[in-house]
Amino acid sequence: MYICNSVRQSIKIIQHLEVMSSLIIKSFAQYKKEYARSVENPEGFWAERADEFVWHRKWDKVLDYNFVDYQTQWFVNGKLNITENCLDRHLATQGDKKAIVWEPNDPNDAGQTLTYRELHAKVCQFSNVLKSLGVVQGDRVCLYMPMIPELAIAVLACARLGAVHSVVFGGFSAQSISDRINDSACKILVTSDGAFRGNKEIKLKDIADEAMSSTPSVEKCIVFKRTGSFVHWTAGRDLWWHEEMAKASVDCPAISVDSEDPLFILYTSGSTGKPKGVLHTTAGYMVYTHYTFANVFRPGKNDVYWCTADIGWITGHSYIVYGPLLAGATTVMFEGIPTWPDAGRFWQVIDKLKVNQFYTAPTALRSLMGAGLQHVAPYSLSTLKVLGSVGEPINEEAWIWYHKYIGKSRCPIVDTWWQTETGGILISPLPNVTKLKPTMATLPLPGVQPVLLTPEGKEITENNVEGLLCIKYPWPSIIRTTYGDHERCRATYFGLFPGYYFTGDGAKRDEDGYYRIIGRVDDVINVSGHRIGTAEVEDAINKHPFVVESAVVACPHPIKGQGIYAFIICDRTIVSEKAFKDEVLLEVTKQIGAIAKPDIIQVVPGLPKTRSGKIMRRILRKIAEGDISNLGDTSTLLDPSIVDVIKAGAPTLKGK
Ligand code: WTA
């Protein structure tokens, strides 16, 4: 029996190595071949990618889908557990390899590393903690935590039990947390006493307490001690992480889940209503995040990979936790911020941890670029091989700066375009394979079939064009539903252009077929790479007792990419505009979080509305952009004179 198992294990390892060598695309000719194969025979292509994983039961069928009433299933009837593929699978071959390297907020504090074996043990332990609290497969668990290893441990512990994690970014307000907890009726909330961010301490438990005053589904709150500061305690509900872990065994067999069982929910803003719970399932997400991570970042055996995102966003889910661990890589988790103690923090960490692949957002690059090269100069950055960008279009200046001063003109930049809903990267260069052009996400990865449509829904086949970016065939990690409201998912992504997944982005395609993402074409603002719905901000502003109506649009912002511009009508004369604006900012912080605070607030006597009462946002956008050269036809407005009044008071137009 023992021999039999070890022989089987060796065969599996040899097979694994063989698949790994064909997995990584090494030349442009190979890319073209693989891409063609993935389009001609998607099922065969993805079956090969899925084959190297550990399955409890193999799938009957690779893909079953329709884009009409929308459903997609990958690896139908397969049974597996993603954490076995992230952890257990690596123990025999590389149990002592570093899985997570944690860099704390304060550079003077000691960091922490967890090998695959140590991470496995901690995940099993925390699974047992959750189990002891009655968590079973399918239950939802909310995680509201700082960037500490325990967040990754909690994510994986949920997955080991088949429980569905819903991570809420640590910058969100109590109201946002309770909205998200209530939408999916989470049973457990995991948080920490506080979080360190730069020179600030954020009292997460206080915020969580406020949220839990209106979340009837939460039975227990597990609190990790990070800052050691005072916390209020609700006996019977609140439990210390360390006390529960001390009681838990390190042995926890992984539950067998179906390929299409939910893995996680992640809330994201849309153009209307409350944020929607994007739901991803297990097998397709696993296969796709692994394949894309391995190809886009291609870490060598001893490399150190660092993605600076927060696990509260999709980038952290797919490319800090799942993708890297599935690939057996070493992934860095960073608790701090780019500008503290100074604007050299990223570069210092790269040298300290000998980082080889570095993945960040244009907004961070722009702010560090602005701080000056003296913050880069002390560091060698010689270990870097691949640089990544994500979350928003990267402007040419930032691209060139990144390439020249961080990559020393030798590291390719992978400008990766994707979304919470896509689960993984869809369009990106492959390093040292795809010829780069600054600001271009370039070409689709194998398995991805992008198209540009006219507003009427006609496919544009020529190059050198601009259109609405859609995808015409499913890839394994495509959104499955929006939690509790499948019709919203169908209508948002598949309703507008029948037969296509609509991304909400506009894009250009050049003469080489390269894509350049222009940005959102819906009412979503991309602030520092984070999606904020204009409707959400308007709802928050409208909660102020003086506000009659508001309209929120994007305005250009030198660091954040896009800023938030709010036009507000009040029901009375404002005595102190400053005091009023501060109150509005407070209201938005309370309702959503500081990330959604408007950059510009303009109190206006009216808004440009059509006779049917619809706000003409096009006009407001132009004013917010400081560009009134062509406001278009304003004759259909109920009161065209309002435009001149708004223009006269617009800070963006002062002096024009
Ligand atoms: C934008 C983040 C240009 C885009 C992974 C998309 C980008 C939205 C890029 C998704 C990029 C993301 N170039 N724009 N490389 N990457 N975007 O859901 O507008 O937070 O629709 O996912 O960010 O944001 P989300």
XYZ file of C-alpha atoms and ligand atoms in Angstrom:
681
model
C 0.000 0.000 0.000
C 2.804 2.377 0.999
C 4.851 1.563 -2.134
C 1.790 1.863 -4.254
C 1.075 5.334 -2.909
C 4.615 6.582 -3.295
C 4.815 5.270 -6.878
C 1.550 6.988 -7.622
C 2.904 10.154 -6.051
C 6.074 10.016 -8.200
C 4.055 9.483 -11.356
C 1.888 12.443 -10.393
C 4.978 14.621 -9.848
C 6.477 13.625 -13.216
C 3.144 14.311 -14.917
C 2.979 17.606 -13.058
C 6.413 18.659 -14.306
C 5.515 17.707 -17.881
C 2.312 19.697 -17.802
C 4.125 22.612 -16.159
C 6.598 22.766 -19.032
C 3.838 23.006 -21.660
C 1.829 25.303 -19.395
C 4.220 28.228 -19.667
C 4.236 30.016 -22.994
C 7.787 30.840 -23.990
C 7.569 32.441 -27.400
C 5.161 34.529 -29.422
C 4.766 31.678 -31.911
C 3.777 29.399 -29.036
C 1.344 32.019 -27.761
C -0.337 32.121 -31.162
C -0.507 28.348 -31.294
C -1.923 28.042 -27.787
C -4.392 30.844 -28.412
C -5.637 29.215 -31.617
C -5.978 25.878 -29.816
C -7.914 27.499 -26.969
C -10.419 28.962 -29.428
C -10.760 25.892 -31.650
C -11.077 23.465 -28.775
C -11.677 25.311 -25.513
C -12.835 22.222 -23.687
C -9.743 20.223 -24.605
C -7.507 23.157 -23.769
C -8.947 23.687 -20.295
C -9.253 19.971 -19.539
C -5.478 19.729 -19.957
C -4.980 22.664 -17.582
C -7.309 21.075 -15.025
C -5.680 17.678 -15.239
C -2.731 18.481 -13.066
C -4.832 19.199 -9.992
C -5.980 16.824 -7.293
C -9.616 15.830 -7.850
C -11.753 13.623 -5.653
C -13.836 12.885 -8.699
C -13.111 13.893 -12.270
C -15.601 15.967 -14.213
C -18.113 14.458 -16.646
C -18.128 17.418 -19.003
C -15.781 20.380 -19.274
C -18.260 23.127 -20.086
C -21.971 23.718 -20.099
C -23.214 27.260 -20.688
C -25.708 29.610 -22.173
C -25.468 33.394 -22.320
C -29.253 33.851 -22.720
C -30.785 33.286 -19.306
C -27.160 32.915 -18.250
C -25.628 29.951 -16.611
C -22.109 28.587 -16.837
C -20.673 25.407 -15.419
C -17.092 24.276 -15.785
C -15.829 20.781 -14.989
C -19.369 19.544 -14.438
C -19.797 17.089 -11.555
C -16.118 17.248 -10.582
C -15.341 17.011 -6.861
C -12.362 18.642 -5.199
C -11.122 20.995 -2.540
C -9.136 24.038 -3.638
C -7.067 24.130 -0.445
C -5.700 20.654 -1.131
C -4.420 22.089 -4.380
C -3.046 25.215 -2.695
C -1.472 23.434 0.258
C -1.564 19.636 0.700
C -0.428 19.042 -2.891
C 2.818 20.892 -2.237
C 3.724 19.282 1.076
C 5.533 16.264 -0.348
C 7.650 18.261 -2.770
C 8.152 21.618 -1.072
C 6.695 21.609 2.413
C 9.536 23.784 3.697
C 9.294 26.390 0.977
C 8.043 29.800 2.086
C 4.394 30.151 1.156
C 3.667 33.552 2.717
C 6.198 36.230 3.613
C 4.522 38.894 5.701
C 5.931 42.398 5.806
C 4.361 44.434 8.626
C 3.326 48.080 8.464
C 6.298 49.305 10.501
C 9.675 48.516 8.913
C 11.188 48.213 12.393
C 8.856 45.385 13.363
C 9.740 41.776 12.726
C 7.939 40.177 9.810
C 6.845 36.601 9.605
C 7.131 33.737 7.164
C 4.973 30.682 6.887
C 6.182 27.650 4.989
C 3.675 25.556 3.090
C 3.708 23.093 5.980
C 3.128 25.806 8.586
C 0.414 27.457 6.547
C -1.283 24.103 6.030
C -1.287 23.475 9.780
C -2.703 26.900 10.603
C -5.397 26.646 7.966
C -6.437 23.244 9.329
C -6.504 24.649 12.847
C -8.662 27.601 11.913
C -10.972 25.322 9.923
C -11.424 23.364 13.116
C -12.203 26.586 14.995
C -14.898 27.445 12.460
C -16.195 23.892 12.581
C -16.418 24.024 16.376
C -18.617 27.100 15.985
C -21.000 25.211 13.762
C -19.798 26.386 10.356
C -20.743 23.877 7.674
C -20.448 23.737 3.904
C -22.303 26.577 2.220
C -22.335 28.879 5.268
C -21.141 32.435 4.669
C -18.314 33.904 6.731
C -17.430 37.604 6.624
C -13.767 38.584 6.978
C -13.018 42.207 7.926
C -9.312 42.216 8.633
C -6.021 43.983 8.031
C -3.360 42.598 5.695
C -1.993 40.025 8.106
C -1.329 36.308 7.444
C -4.420 35.452 9.477
C -6.587 36.921 6.722
C -5.154 34.466 4.184
C -5.460 31.690 6.776
C -9.127 32.536 7.364
C -9.841 32.655 3.617
C -8.336 29.207 3.103
C -9.926 27.794 6.271
C -13.365 28.687 4.909
C -12.551 27.041 1.588
C -11.337 23.899 3.333
C -14.796 23.492 4.871
C -16.667 24.521 1.750
C -17.832 27.658 3.573
C -18.146 30.785 1.442
C -15.875 33.693 2.365
C -16.955 37.274 1.912
C -13.981 39.547 2.505
C -14.821 43.188 3.191
C -11.990 45.665 2.635
C -10.727 47.123 5.934
C -11.431 50.687 4.752
C -15.202 50.240 4.533
C -17.600 51.762 7.054
C -19.847 49.971 9.555
C -22.831 50.596 7.282
C -21.070 48.980 4.314
C -20.088 45.960 6.412
C -23.587 45.393 7.740
C -25.084 45.806 4.235
C -22.714 43.121 2.956
C -23.205 40.792 5.923
C -26.974 41.076 5.664
C -27.079 40.588 1.905
C -25.560 37.129 2.261
C -26.574 36.381 5.888
C -23.081 35.666 7.207
C -22.963 33.481 10.300
C -19.519 34.454 11.553
C -17.517 37.666 11.403
C -13.734 37.471 11.702
C -11.971 40.726 12.503
C -9.088 42.124 14.561
C -8.860 44.574 17.427
C -7.321 47.107 15.092
C -5.181 47.707 12.063
C -2.006 49.698 11.491
C -1.941 51.764 8.349
C 1.002 54.134 8.073
C 1.093 56.181 11.268
C -2.594 55.550 11.950
C -4.320 52.914 13.980
C -7.790 51.949 12.833
C -10.093 50.414 15.391
C -11.593 47.655 13.304
C -13.378 45.978 16.209
C -15.230 49.207 17.082
C -16.400 49.485 13.472
C -17.307 45.787 13.442
C -19.269 46.255 16.695
C -21.269 49.054 15.151
C -21.933 46.910 12.085
C -23.029 43.969 14.235
C -25.688 46.074 15.940
C -27.768 45.445 12.815
C -26.682 42.024 11.569
C -28.984 39.412 13.109
C -27.338 36.533 11.239
C -23.951 36.895 12.970
C -23.649 34.345 15.762
C -19.982 34.702 16.656
C -17.228 37.239 16.143
C -13.642 35.988 16.181
C -11.100 38.694 17.013
C -7.408 38.522 16.187
C -5.200 40.585 18.479
C -3.077 42.789 16.237
C -2.697 46.200 17.896
C -3.357 45.250 21.521
C -5.615 48.234 22.056
C -8.800 48.175 24.109
C -11.840 46.490 22.626
C -15.431 46.282 23.783
C -16.461 42.714 24.392
C -19.817 41.026 24.007
C -19.627 37.883 26.105
C -21.010 34.828 24.390
C -20.568 36.384 20.950
C -16.952 37.522 20.849
C -14.035 35.080 20.909
C -10.279 35.638 20.767
C -8.575 34.075 17.775
C -5.574 32.897 19.840
C -7.710 31.242 22.503
C -9.767 29.320 19.969
C -6.681 28.319 17.960
C -4.988 26.981 21.098
C -7.827 24.492 21.485
C -7.900 23.386 17.847
C -6.186 20.404 16.240
C -3.871 20.822 13.236
C -5.577 17.978 11.486
C -8.585 18.814 9.353
C -9.480 16.786 6.302
C -10.660 18.891 3.393
C -14.343 18.663 2.530
C -15.137 17.440 -0.967
C -17.063 20.132 -2.830
C -18.593 20.232 -6.275
C -16.771 22.111 -9.055
C -19.612 24.592 -9.114
C -20.018 25.013 -5.366
C -19.474 28.649 -4.349
C -15.970 29.572 -3.214
C -16.511 33.212 -2.362
C -18.618 36.327 -2.648
C -16.960 39.667 -3.242
C -19.011 42.856 -3.337
C -18.381 45.373 -6.050
C -20.053 48.581 -7.156
C -22.266 48.750 -10.176
C -23.922 51.662 -11.925
C -27.149 51.282 -9.966
C -28.231 50.364 -6.474
C -26.248 48.718 -3.722
C -22.994 46.876 -4.411
C -23.575 43.412 -5.815
C -22.149 40.194 -4.439
C -20.113 38.725 -7.275
C -20.092 34.977 -6.797
C -17.234 32.745 -7.906
C -17.273 28.969 -7.760
C -14.499 26.496 -7.169
C -12.952 24.516 -10.018
C -13.027 27.025 -12.876
C -11.679 29.764 -10.630
C -8.889 27.464 -9.480
C -7.842 26.430 -12.981
C -7.961 29.944 -14.382
C -6.196 31.836 -11.580
C -3.446 29.251 -11.591
C -2.949 29.322 -15.354
C -2.935 33.101 -15.579
C -0.687 33.574 -12.554
C 1.835 31.075 -13.902
C 1.901 32.671 -17.355
C 1.680 36.357 -16.578
C 4.173 36.392 -13.697
C 6.065 33.138 -14.350
C 7.938 32.929 -11.053
C 10.989 30.654 -11.005
C 11.303 27.970 -8.336
C 13.004 30.184 -5.749
C 11.441 33.484 -6.714
C 9.595 35.880 -4.442
C 6.430 37.399 -5.840
C 4.761 40.507 -4.402
C 1.352 41.924 -5.210
C 0.674 45.111 -3.228
C -3.127 44.887 -3.419
C -5.332 44.262 -0.396
C -7.068 40.889 -0.054
C -10.254 42.949 0.339
C -10.252 43.320 -3.474
C -10.320 40.716 -6.228
C -6.635 41.256 -7.053
C -5.735 40.080 -3.572
C -8.012 37.038 -3.790
C -6.697 35.849 -7.138
C -3.095 37.022 -7.126
C -2.011 37.132 -3.481
C -3.779 34.054 -2.186
C -5.145 31.559 -4.691
C -3.054 31.929 -7.876
C 0.347 31.998 -6.161
C -0.427 29.215 -3.681
C -1.886 27.000 -6.396
C 1.384 27.480 -8.277
C 3.456 26.724 -5.155
C 5.013 30.198 -5.252
C 6.222 32.451 -2.440
C 3.754 35.314 -2.028
C 4.399 38.493 -0.046
C 1.671 40.066 2.062
C 2.240 43.716 2.897
C 0.389 45.407 5.723
C 1.580 48.961 5.128
C 1.123 51.775 2.654
C 3.440 52.970 -0.132
C 4.217 56.366 1.387
C 5.052 55.571 5.018
C 7.516 56.066 6.673
C 8.499 57.547 3.304
C 7.871 57.128 -0.395
C 10.686 54.592 -0.656
C 8.850 51.895 1.304
C 7.973 49.695 -1.722
C 11.508 49.845 -3.064
C 13.001 49.114 0.346
C 10.793 46.019 0.699
C 11.772 44.830 -2.791
C 15.457 44.925 -1.823
C 14.870 43.477 1.630
C 12.788 40.510 0.485
C 14.581 40.143 -2.890
C 11.327 40.441 -4.782
C 11.363 39.118 -8.364
C 7.845 39.857 -9.583
C 6.127 43.033 -8.441
C 2.460 43.844 -9.115
C 0.922 47.196 -8.192
C -1.561 49.868 -9.282
C -0.981 52.986 -11.415
C -2.334 55.221 -8.638
C 0.497 54.096 -6.323
C 3.043 54.615 -9.084
C 1.800 58.140 -9.760
C 2.020 59.126 -6.125
C 5.531 57.663 -5.786
C 6.610 59.257 -9.035
C 5.485 62.603 -7.637
C 7.572 62.081 -4.500
C 10.786 62.150 -6.520
C 13.599 59.836 -7.534
C 15.504 60.420 -4.301
C 13.222 57.772 -2.784
C 14.180 55.223 -5.424
C 17.908 55.962 -5.581
C 18.989 54.178 -2.346
C 17.700 50.818 -3.586
C 19.194 48.478 -6.155
C 15.963 46.751 -7.277
C 18.262 44.290 -9.006
C 16.184 41.193 -8.224
C 13.182 42.417 -10.224
C 12.256 40.473 -13.351
C 8.608 41.305 -14.098
C 6.552 44.391 -13.233
C 2.763 44.337 -13.218
C 0.042 46.965 -13.297
C -3.657 46.563 -12.533
C -6.891 48.324 -11.674
C -7.041 51.269 -14.044
C -5.515 52.497 -17.261
C -1.823 53.266 -16.786
C -0.910 56.604 -18.329
C 2.155 56.850 -20.511
C 4.182 58.931 -18.065
C 3.673 56.445 -15.235
C 4.400 53.499 -17.568
C 7.688 54.995 -18.711
C 8.719 55.941 -15.180
C 7.941 52.406 -13.930
C 9.837 50.850 -16.812
C 12.854 53.111 -16.597
C 13.384 53.770 -12.893
C 11.943 50.662 -11.262
C 12.536 48.082 -13.974
C 15.818 49.754 -15.061
C 14.626 49.303 -18.652
C 15.133 45.546 -18.399
C 11.865 44.311 -16.846
C 8.774 43.858 -18.997
C 5.607 45.541 -17.706
C 2.497 43.391 -17.751
C -0.479 45.748 -17.904
C -3.188 43.336 -16.816
C -6.808 44.113 -17.602
C -9.544 42.276 -15.760
C -12.412 42.711 -13.283
C -13.935 41.341 -10.090
C -16.420 39.560 -12.329
C -13.781 37.944 -14.526
C -11.989 36.333 -11.562
C -8.634 36.465 -13.331
C -6.597 38.418 -15.883
C -8.137 38.402 -19.374
C -5.947 40.742 -21.406
C -2.238 41.134 -20.700
C 1.172 40.896 -22.270
C 3.176 37.778 -21.465
C 6.604 38.822 -20.189
C 9.397 38.486 -22.745
C 6.871 37.034 -25.211
C 4.554 39.889 -26.187
C 6.087 42.999 -27.693
C 5.136 45.839 -25.356
C 3.525 49.166 -26.142
C 3.185 51.615 -23.262
C -0.402 51.968 -21.933
C -1.628 48.902 -23.792
C -2.946 45.779 -22.133
C -2.102 44.203 -25.512
C -3.574 40.770 -26.316
C -6.077 38.335 -24.824
C -4.746 35.382 -22.879
C -5.526 31.940 -24.297
C -9.180 31.079 -23.758
C -10.343 34.693 -23.887
C -12.287 35.947 -26.915
C -12.726 39.728 -26.709
C -14.721 41.727 -29.246
C -15.537 45.388 -29.705
C -19.163 46.275 -30.298
C -20.886 49.388 -31.560
C -23.501 50.896 -29.210
C -26.052 49.070 -31.393
C -24.387 45.773 -30.592
C -22.688 45.143 -33.932
C -19.292 43.445 -33.832
C -16.511 45.615 -35.221
C -14.097 43.392 -37.063
C -11.550 45.913 -38.346
C -8.581 47.218 -36.390
C -7.799 50.835 -35.476
C -11.211 51.212 -33.903
C -12.852 52.006 -30.609
C -15.842 50.205 -29.143
C -17.530 48.577 -26.199
C -15.474 45.727 -24.839
C -17.333 42.417 -24.662
C -16.286 38.763 -24.417
C -18.052 36.246 -26.585
C -17.168 32.930 -24.975
C -16.914 31.848 -21.343
C -13.583 31.359 -19.610
C -13.358 29.210 -16.466
C -13.462 31.976 -13.828
C -16.340 34.017 -15.264
C -18.864 35.343 -12.692
C -21.573 32.758 -11.963
C -24.196 34.991 -10.391
C -24.744 38.015 -8.200
C -25.629 36.629 -4.827
C -29.348 36.331 -4.216
C -30.285 38.103 -7.453
C -29.505 36.151 -10.593
C -31.609 38.454 -12.741
C -29.349 41.360 -11.835
C -26.371 39.352 -13.066
C -28.101 38.380 -16.296
C -29.373 41.876 -16.992
C -26.099 43.649 -16.135
C -23.671 41.451 -18.013
C -25.684 39.533 -20.608
C -28.823 41.604 -21.125
C -27.457 44.556 -23.054
C -25.829 42.701 -25.927
C -27.377 39.238 -26.321
C -24.787 36.518 -26.659
C -21.964 38.542 -25.108
C -20.557 39.259 -21.652
C -20.467 43.068 -21.427
C -17.546 44.411 -19.412
C -18.725 48.003 -18.885
C -15.409 49.209 -20.368
C -14.627 50.994 -23.595
C -11.491 49.998 -25.497
C -9.446 50.751 -28.590
C -7.880 48.127 -30.825
C -4.839 49.123 -32.854
C -3.365 47.863 -36.104
C -1.694 44.912 -34.334
C -4.930 43.866 -32.650
C -3.631 45.232 -29.333
C -6.224 46.451 -26.834
C -6.002 49.663 -24.927
C -8.613 50.004 -22.205
C -10.086 53.487 -22.081
C -12.201 53.094 -18.966
C -15.753 52.647 -17.770
C -18.604 53.599 -20.022
C -21.198 53.183 -17.268
C -21.799 55.184 -14.101
C -18.902 53.649 -12.245
C -15.954 55.799 -11.198
C -12.514 54.231 -10.889
C -10.903 55.981 -7.931
C -7.348 54.799 -7.278
C -8.233 51.552 -9.015
C -11.329 51.033 -6.847
C -14.799 50.973 -8.279
C -17.277 53.410 -6.818
C -20.837 53.618 -8.139
C -22.115 57.166 -8.653
C -25.553 56.085 -7.404
C -24.053 54.862 -4.135
C -22.299 58.185 -3.502
C -25.446 60.118 -4.411
C -27.488 58.004 -1.968
C -24.985 58.771 0.791
C -24.944 62.526 0.031
C -28.742 62.623 -0.100
C -28.837 61.419 3.515
C -27.682 64.896 4.601
C -30.805 66.726 5.831
C -30.150 69.863 3.711
C -29.710 67.969 0.452
C -32.550 67.878 -2.051
C -30.744 66.153 -4.871
C -27.237 65.384 -6.045
C -25.434 64.198 -9.144
C -22.000 62.593 -9.015
C -19.623 62.236 -11.940
C -15.929 61.511 -12.452
C -13.323 64.239 -12.786
C -9.674 63.819 -13.773
C -7.300 63.432 -10.819
C -3.503 63.488 -11.139
C -2.877 60.694 -8.610
C -6.124 58.774 -8.282
C -6.776 58.602 -12.029
C -10.365 59.613 -11.476
C -11.758 61.742 -8.693
C -15.345 62.242 -7.543
C -17.189 65.461 -8.380
C -20.526 66.064 -6.650
C -23.102 68.639 -7.732
C -25.525 69.228 -4.869
C -28.835 71.064 -4.590
C -29.735 72.227 -1.054
C -33.118 73.194 0.339
C -31.741 76.296 2.080
C -29.051 78.909 1.831
C -25.795 77.525 3.132
C -24.188 79.882 5.620
C -20.811 78.182 5.732
C -20.024 76.202 2.597
C -16.968 74.711 4.273
C -18.956 73.385 7.235
C -21.613 71.982 4.916
C -19.049 70.277 2.693
C -17.326 68.753 5.736
C -20.663 67.348 6.862
C -21.261 65.853 3.431
C -17.818 64.239 3.480
C -18.548 62.815 6.905
C -21.853 61.399 5.713
C -20.158 59.656 2.762
C -17.431 58.296 5.051
C -20.109 56.984 7.388
C -22.247 55.431 4.671
C -19.509 53.957 2.470
C -15.983 54.703 3.679
C -13.307 57.336 3.164
C -12.466 56.006 -0.324
C -15.769 57.359 -1.658
C -15.316 60.956 -0.419
C -15.918 63.505 -3.201
C -12.874 65.536 -4.241
C -14.978 68.461 -5.402
C -18.353 69.547 -4.074
C -20.273 72.262 -5.878
C -23.511 73.575 -4.446
C -25.809 74.375 -7.371
C -29.317 75.843 -7.642
C -30.414 73.184 -10.142
C -29.204 70.342 -12.365
C -29.375 70.080 -16.168
C -32.447 67.936 -16.710
C -34.390 66.889 -19.757
C -38.113 67.559 -19.892
C -38.694 64.014 -18.701
C -36.610 64.760 -15.591
C -33.478 62.798 -16.527
C -30.195 64.402 -15.459
C -27.943 64.996 -18.470
C -24.742 63.659 -16.964
C -22.890 64.205 -20.200
C -22.970 67.946 -19.513
C -21.883 67.528 -15.905
C -19.026 65.247 -16.974
C -17.766 67.875 -19.403
C -17.871 70.545 -16.713
C -16.115 68.212 -14.257
C -13.431 67.600 -16.858
C -12.975 71.350 -17.205
C -13.851 71.087 -20.876
C -16.794 73.109 -22.110
C -15.644 73.522 -25.685
C -18.422 71.250 -26.883
C -21.293 70.672 -24.493
C -23.443 69.280 -27.284
C -27.093 70.036 -27.745
C -28.597 71.648 -24.643
C -31.850 72.699 -26.288
C -33.706 69.655 -24.947
C -33.074 70.807 -21.394
C -35.978 71.944 -19.292
C -33.975 75.001 -18.279
C -30.900 75.519 -20.495
C -29.829 78.578 -18.485
C -28.874 76.380 -15.543
C -25.813 75.232 -17.471
C -24.348 78.757 -17.428
C -24.993 79.088 -13.704
C -23.222 75.788 -13.010
C -20.354 76.743 -15.293
C -19.935 80.070 -13.511
C -19.576 78.335 -10.129
C -17.445 75.383 -11.254
C -14.005 75.272 -9.613
C -12.760 73.245 -12.587
C -13.620 76.076 -14.955
C -12.319 78.991 -12.941
C -10.142 81.124 -15.141
C -11.473 79.604 -18.376
C -10.450 48.859 -14.671
C -9.713 45.021 -10.764
C -7.310 49.680 -17.636
C -11.529 48.605 -15.712
C -8.865 43.852 -11.271
C -12.308 47.456 -15.118
C -8.312 48.538 -15.919
C -12.249 47.754 -13.637
C -7.221 47.648 -15.846
C -12.364 46.536 -12.798
C -6.129 47.863 -16.757
C -8.706 47.074 -14.379
N -6.231 48.880 -17.619
N -8.352 49.548 -16.809
N -5.038 47.110 -16.749
N -7.498 46.753 -14.882
N -9.203 48.151 -14.986
O -13.447 44.950 -10.472
O -12.339 49.748 -15.836
O -11.844 46.309 -9.070
O -13.628 47.361 -15.584
O -11.044 44.674 -10.786
O -10.976 48.376 -13.449
O -12.129 46.830 -11.447
P -12.173 45.690 -10.353
